[in-house]
XYZ file of C-alpha atoms in Angstrom:
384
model
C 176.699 -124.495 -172.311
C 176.614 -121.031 -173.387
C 174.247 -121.867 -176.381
C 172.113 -124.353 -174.058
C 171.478 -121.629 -171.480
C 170.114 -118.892 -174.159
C 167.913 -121.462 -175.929
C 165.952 -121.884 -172.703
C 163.248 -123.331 -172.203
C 164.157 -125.452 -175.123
C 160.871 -126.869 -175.562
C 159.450 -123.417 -176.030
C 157.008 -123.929 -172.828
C 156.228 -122.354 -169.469
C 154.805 -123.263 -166.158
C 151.006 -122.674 -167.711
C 149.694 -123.817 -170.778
C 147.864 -120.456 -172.621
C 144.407 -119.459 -171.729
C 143.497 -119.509 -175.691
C 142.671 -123.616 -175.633
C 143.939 -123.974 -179.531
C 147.190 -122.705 -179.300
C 147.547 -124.726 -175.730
C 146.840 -127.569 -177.910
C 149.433 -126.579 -181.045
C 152.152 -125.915 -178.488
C 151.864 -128.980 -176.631
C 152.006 -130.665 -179.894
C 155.056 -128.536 -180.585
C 156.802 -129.333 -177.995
C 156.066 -133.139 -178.350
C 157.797 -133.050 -181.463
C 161.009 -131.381 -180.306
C 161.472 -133.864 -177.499
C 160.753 -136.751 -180.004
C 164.039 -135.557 -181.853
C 165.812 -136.876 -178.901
C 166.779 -140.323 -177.332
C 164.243 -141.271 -175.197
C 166.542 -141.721 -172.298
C 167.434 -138.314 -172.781
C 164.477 -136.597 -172.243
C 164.160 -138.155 -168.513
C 166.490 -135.851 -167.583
C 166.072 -133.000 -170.261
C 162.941 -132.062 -169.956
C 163.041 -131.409 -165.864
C 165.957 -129.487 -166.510
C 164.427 -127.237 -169.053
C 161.354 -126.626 -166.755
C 163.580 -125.857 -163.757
C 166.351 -124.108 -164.999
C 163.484 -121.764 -167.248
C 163.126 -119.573 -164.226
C 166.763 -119.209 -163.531
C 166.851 -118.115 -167.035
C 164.083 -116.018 -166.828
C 164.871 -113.907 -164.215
C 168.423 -113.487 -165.451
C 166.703 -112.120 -168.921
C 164.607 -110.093 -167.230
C 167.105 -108.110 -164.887
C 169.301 -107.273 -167.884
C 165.892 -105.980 -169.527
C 165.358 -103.531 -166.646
C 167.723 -101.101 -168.087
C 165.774 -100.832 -171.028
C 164.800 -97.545 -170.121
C 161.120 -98.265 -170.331
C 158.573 -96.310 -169.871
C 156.223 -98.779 -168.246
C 157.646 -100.802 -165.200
C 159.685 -103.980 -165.641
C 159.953 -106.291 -162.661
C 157.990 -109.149 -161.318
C 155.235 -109.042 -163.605
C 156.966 -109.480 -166.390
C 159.202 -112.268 -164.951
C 156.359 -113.944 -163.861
C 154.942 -113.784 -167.633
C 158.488 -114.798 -169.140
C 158.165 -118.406 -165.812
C 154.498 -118.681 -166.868
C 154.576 -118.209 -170.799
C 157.994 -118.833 -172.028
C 158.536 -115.679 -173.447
C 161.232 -113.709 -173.712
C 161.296 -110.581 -171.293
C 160.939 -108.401 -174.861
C 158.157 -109.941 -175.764
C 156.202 -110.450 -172.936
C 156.232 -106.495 -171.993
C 155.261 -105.476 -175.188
C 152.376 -108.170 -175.281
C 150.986 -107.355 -171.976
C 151.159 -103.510 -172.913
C 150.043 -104.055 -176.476
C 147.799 -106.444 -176.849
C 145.926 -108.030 -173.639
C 146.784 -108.309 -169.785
C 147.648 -111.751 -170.199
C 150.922 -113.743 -170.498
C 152.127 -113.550 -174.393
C 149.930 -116.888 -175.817
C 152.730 -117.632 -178.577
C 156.194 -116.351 -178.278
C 158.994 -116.163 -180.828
C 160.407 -119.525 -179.741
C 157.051 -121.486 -179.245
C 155.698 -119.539 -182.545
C 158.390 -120.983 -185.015
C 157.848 -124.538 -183.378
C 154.134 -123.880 -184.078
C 153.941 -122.594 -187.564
C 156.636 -124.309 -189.165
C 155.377 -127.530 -188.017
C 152.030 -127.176 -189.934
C 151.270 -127.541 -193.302
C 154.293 -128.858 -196.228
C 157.830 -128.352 -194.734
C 158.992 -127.960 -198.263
C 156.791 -124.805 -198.704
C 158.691 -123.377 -194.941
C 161.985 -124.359 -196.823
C 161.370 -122.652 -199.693
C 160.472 -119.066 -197.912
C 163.332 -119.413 -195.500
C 165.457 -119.586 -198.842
C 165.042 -115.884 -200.084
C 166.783 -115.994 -203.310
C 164.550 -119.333 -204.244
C 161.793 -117.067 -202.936
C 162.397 -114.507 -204.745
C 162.807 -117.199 -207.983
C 159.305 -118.423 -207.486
C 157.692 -115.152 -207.145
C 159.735 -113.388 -210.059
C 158.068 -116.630 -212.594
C 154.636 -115.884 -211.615
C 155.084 -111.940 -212.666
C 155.418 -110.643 -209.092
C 158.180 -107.758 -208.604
C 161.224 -108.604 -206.683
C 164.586 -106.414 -206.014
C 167.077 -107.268 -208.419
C 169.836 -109.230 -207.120
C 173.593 -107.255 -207.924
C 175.589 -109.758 -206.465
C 175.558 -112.834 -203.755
C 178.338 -113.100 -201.398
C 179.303 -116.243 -200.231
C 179.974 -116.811 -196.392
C 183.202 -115.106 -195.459
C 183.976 -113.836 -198.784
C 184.798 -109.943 -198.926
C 183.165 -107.853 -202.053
C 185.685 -107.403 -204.786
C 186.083 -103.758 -205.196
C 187.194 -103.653 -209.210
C 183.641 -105.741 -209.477
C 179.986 -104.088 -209.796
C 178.211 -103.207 -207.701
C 181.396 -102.329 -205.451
C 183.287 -100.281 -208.099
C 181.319 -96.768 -208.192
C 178.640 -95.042 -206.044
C 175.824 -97.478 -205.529
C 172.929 -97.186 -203.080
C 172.643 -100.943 -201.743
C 171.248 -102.981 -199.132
C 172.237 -105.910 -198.341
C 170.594 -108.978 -196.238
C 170.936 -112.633 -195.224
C 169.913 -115.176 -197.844
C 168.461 -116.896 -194.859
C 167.349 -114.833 -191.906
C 164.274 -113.181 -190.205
C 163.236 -110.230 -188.375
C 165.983 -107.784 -190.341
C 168.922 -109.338 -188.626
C 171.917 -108.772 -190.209
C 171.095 -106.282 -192.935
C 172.807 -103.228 -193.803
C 172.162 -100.599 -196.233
C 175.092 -99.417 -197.917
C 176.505 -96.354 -200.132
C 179.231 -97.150 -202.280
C 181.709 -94.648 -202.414
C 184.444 -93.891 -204.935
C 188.212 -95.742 -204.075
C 186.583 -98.757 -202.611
C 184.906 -97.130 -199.528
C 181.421 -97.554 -198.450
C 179.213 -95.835 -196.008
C 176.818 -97.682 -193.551
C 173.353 -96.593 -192.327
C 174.952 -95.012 -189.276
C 177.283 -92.832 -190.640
C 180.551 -95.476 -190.468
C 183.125 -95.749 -193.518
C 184.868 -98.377 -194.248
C 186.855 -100.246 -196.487
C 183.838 -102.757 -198.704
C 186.172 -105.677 -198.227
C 185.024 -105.281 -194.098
C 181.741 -106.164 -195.415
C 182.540 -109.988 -195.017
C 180.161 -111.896 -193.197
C 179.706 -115.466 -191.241
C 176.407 -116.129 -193.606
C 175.897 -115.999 -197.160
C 174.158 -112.388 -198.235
C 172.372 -111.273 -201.041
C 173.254 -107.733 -202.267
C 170.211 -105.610 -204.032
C 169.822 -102.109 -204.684
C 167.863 -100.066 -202.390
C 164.452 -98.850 -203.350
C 162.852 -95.221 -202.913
C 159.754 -94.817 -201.462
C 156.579 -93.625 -203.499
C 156.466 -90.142 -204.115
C 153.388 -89.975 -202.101
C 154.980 -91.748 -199.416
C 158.233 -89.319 -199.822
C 157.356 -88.317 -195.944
C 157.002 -91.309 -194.345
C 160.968 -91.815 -195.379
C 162.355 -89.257 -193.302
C 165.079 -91.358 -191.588
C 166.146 -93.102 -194.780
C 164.499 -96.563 -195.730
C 161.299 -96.930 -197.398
C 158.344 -97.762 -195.423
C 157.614 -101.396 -195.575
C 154.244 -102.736 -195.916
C 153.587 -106.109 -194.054
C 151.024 -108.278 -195.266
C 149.923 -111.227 -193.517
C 147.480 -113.651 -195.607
C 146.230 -116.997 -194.387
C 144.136 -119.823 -195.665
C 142.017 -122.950 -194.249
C 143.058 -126.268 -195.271
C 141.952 -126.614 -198.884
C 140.635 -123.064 -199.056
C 141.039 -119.531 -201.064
C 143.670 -117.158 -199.386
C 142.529 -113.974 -197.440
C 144.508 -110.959 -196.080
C 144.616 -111.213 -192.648
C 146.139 -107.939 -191.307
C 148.323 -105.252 -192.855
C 151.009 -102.887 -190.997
C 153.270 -100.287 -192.125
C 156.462 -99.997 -191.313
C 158.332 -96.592 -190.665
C 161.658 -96.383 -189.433
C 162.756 -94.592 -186.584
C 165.073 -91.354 -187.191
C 168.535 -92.739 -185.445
C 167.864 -95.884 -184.518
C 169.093 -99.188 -185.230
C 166.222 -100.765 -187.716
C 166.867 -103.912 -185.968
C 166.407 -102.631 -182.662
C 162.650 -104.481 -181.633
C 161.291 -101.549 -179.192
C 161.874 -98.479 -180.733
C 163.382 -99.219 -184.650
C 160.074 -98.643 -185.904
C 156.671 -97.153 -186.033
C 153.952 -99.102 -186.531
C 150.603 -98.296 -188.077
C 148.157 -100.656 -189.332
C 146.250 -100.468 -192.382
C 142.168 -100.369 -192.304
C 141.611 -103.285 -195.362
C 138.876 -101.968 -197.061
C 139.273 -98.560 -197.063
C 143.023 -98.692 -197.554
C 143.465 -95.998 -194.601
C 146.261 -95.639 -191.772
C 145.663 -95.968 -188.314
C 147.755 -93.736 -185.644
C 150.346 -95.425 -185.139
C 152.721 -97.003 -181.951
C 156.202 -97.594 -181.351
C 156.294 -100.968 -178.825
C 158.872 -99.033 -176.605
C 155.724 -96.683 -176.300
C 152.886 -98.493 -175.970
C 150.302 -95.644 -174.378
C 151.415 -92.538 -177.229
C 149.185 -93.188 -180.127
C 150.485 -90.941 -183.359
C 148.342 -89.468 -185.641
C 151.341 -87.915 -187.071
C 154.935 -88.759 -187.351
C 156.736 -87.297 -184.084
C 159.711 -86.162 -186.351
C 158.541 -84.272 -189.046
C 154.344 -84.211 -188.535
C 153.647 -86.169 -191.720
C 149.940 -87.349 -191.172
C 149.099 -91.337 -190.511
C 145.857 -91.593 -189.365
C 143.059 -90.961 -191.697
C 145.780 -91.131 -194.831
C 145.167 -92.989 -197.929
C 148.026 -95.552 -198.574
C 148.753 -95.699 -202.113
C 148.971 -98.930 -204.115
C 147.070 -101.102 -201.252
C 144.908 -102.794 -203.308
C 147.657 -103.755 -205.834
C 150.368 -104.940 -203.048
C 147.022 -106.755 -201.139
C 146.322 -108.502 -204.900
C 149.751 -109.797 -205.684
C 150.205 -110.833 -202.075
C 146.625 -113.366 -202.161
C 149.175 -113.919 -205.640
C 152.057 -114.899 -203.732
C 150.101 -117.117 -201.579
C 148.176 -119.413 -204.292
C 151.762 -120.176 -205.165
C 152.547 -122.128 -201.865
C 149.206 -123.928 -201.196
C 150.697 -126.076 -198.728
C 151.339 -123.047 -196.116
C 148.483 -122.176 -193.557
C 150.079 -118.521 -192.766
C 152.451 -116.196 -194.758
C 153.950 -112.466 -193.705
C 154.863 -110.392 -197.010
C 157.253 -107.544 -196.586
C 156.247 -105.005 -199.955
C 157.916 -101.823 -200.829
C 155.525 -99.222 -202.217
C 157.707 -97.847 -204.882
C 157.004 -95.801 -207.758
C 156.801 -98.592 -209.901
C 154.061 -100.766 -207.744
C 154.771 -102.946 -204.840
C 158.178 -105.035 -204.872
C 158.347 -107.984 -202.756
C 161.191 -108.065 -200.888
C 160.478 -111.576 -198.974
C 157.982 -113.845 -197.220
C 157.984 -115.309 -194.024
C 155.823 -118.097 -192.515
C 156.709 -118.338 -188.965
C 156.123 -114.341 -188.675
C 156.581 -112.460 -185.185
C 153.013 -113.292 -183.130
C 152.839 -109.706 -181.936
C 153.262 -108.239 -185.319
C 150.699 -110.484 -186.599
C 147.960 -109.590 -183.687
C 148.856 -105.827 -183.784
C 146.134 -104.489 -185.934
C 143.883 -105.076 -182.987
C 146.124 -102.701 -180.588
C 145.460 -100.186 -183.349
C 141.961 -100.572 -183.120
C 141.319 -103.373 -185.857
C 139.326 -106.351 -185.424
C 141.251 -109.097 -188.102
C 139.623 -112.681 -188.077
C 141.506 -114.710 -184.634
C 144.004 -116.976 -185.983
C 144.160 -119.722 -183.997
C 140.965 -121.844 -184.913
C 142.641 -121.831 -187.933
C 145.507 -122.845 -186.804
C 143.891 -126.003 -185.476
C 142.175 -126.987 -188.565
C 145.840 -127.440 -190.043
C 147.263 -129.735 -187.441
C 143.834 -131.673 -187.818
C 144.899 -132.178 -191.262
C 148.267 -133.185 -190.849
């Protein structure tokens, strides 16, 4: 019951269809094909239960995100955006303060429905697989993290066995997963100790997990990207490229990444600082933090390393191996790379193809203009 009540609404939908009439249409069709999973007896009684317990749900989410802290209000608006879109409370604040006074059109439940149901499921499979992923990039010449070790689900690292036997700067990560969840980056110590990213030591054999993880090394950031690294992890680069049906693939948007100096990386709000990258001349924007939405920074609030204006080395290399990386699954309307400037060149750490909708749309809260997505979108369920 537990599990029933926090998959509400199960469907994905709320009360009101989007105002954007293409993605009304894809998450209609969506939610048509989750239903048609089940019995048809079933749904009689299913689908008035997810429409009328959605607000109950709702409003429960949305009191426990009151003590966010916010800096922006949290109350009926935003329930009435969670009743209306079928968002969660997290994502509609940050969409309404973000990106446009309007319900969130696609949120993260209705968004996976969406995208994963267009274009070849075997392309979706593949991605979700990162190790295969990471197998089909590394064949076409594309650079990848090495993989040290895999650990399979509930087995603890042996500590006589590399990587776990000396010091070792690691990071470690679901070999299915999204969004960072469940990743750790790890310092080996000597005598079969490790450190974790906030400060913790441990014995490595409490590194056993419920899923199965892949274990790489970490990478350093770019020399000339040395100051955007200040609270440990490289910055990420996140490339999103789509295609029409049949057609070449373009780069959509393009965000940077920076972590946030003592906070959780997985933490949605305030884990990271986001600036978005100009295409053609390869330039930062200020950039945001969502638990922020109204401070713009030209310059990192910790240590005053510029954004806006700056040059990001290696752009047009990571933006040419990503169009790569996407002639390689021609069956996939939409793909999200996550790229590591190192010193080396861009490594791919892993693709996604149901990416976050408000990560994808916000270039245009830092002052972008990418190409709208969802006519796009359409063409691909046309073709299905």
């Amino acid at each position: 019951m537990r599990k029933a009540w926090s998959a509400l609404p199960w469907d994905g939908q709320g009360w009101r269809a989007p105002a954007d009439a293409d993605l009304a249409g894809l998450r209609r069709a969506a939610a048509a094909r989750f239903w048609r999973r089940l019995p048809w007896w079933s749904r009689l009684a299913l689908v008035p239960a997810s429409h009328l317990l959605w607000p109950l749900a709702a409003a429960a989410r949305t009191v426990r995100f009151t003590r966010a802290r916010l800096p922006a209000p949290v109350g009926w608006r935003v329930f009435a955006d969670c009743v209306l879109g079928g968002a969660h409370p997290v994502d509609a604040w940050a969409w309404r303060a973000l990106v446009a006074a309007a319900p969130h059109p696609l949120p993260h439940r209705s968004a996976a429905a969406v995208l994963t149901g267009l274009g070849d499921p075997a392309a979706h499979l593949l991605l979700r697989d990162k190790l295969a992923t990471a197998g089909l990039l590394r064949a076409a010449g594309i650079p990848t993290p090495e993989t040290l070790a895999q650990l399979p689900a509930g087995t603890a690292p042996d500590r006589c066995q590399p990587p776990w036997n000396g010091p070792a700067a690691l990071f470690i990560k679901p070999r299915a997963g999204a969004a960072g969840c469940g990743t750790m980056a790890v310092d080996v110590l000597q005598g079969g100790r490790c450190r974790l990213s906030d400060g913790t030591v441990v014995d490595v054999e409490q590194l056993r997990t419920d899923r199965e993880m892949l274990v790489q090394p970490r990478l350093a950031a770019a020399p000339d990207l040395a100051d955007l690294a200040a609270a440990g992890p490289a910055p990420v680069l996140r490339l999103t490229t789509a295609r029409t049906p049949g057609g070449l693939p373009f780069l959509h948007s393009a965000l940077l990444s920076m972590a946030v100096p003592g906070r959780r990386p997985e933490a949605f709000l305030r884990g990271h600082l986001w600036a978005a990258v100009e295409p053609a001349s390869a330039t930062l924007t200020a950039g945001v933090i969502l638990g922020e939405p109204a401070r713009r920074h030209a310059r990192l609030p910790w240590n005053g390393a510029p954004l806006a204006g700056r040059l990001l080395p290696g752009f047009a290399a990571a933006s040419e191996l990503a169009l790569q990386a996407m002639t390689l699954l021609p069956g996939l309307p939409l793909a999200t790379w996550d790229i590591i400037p190192t010193a080396d060149g861009p490594v791919f750490l892993e693709g996604n193809s149901a990416g976050n909708w408000l990560l994808t749309n916000l270039a245009q809260a830092c002052g972008l203009a990418p190409p709208p997505l969802p006519p796009l979108l359409r063409l691909w369920a046309g073709a299905i």
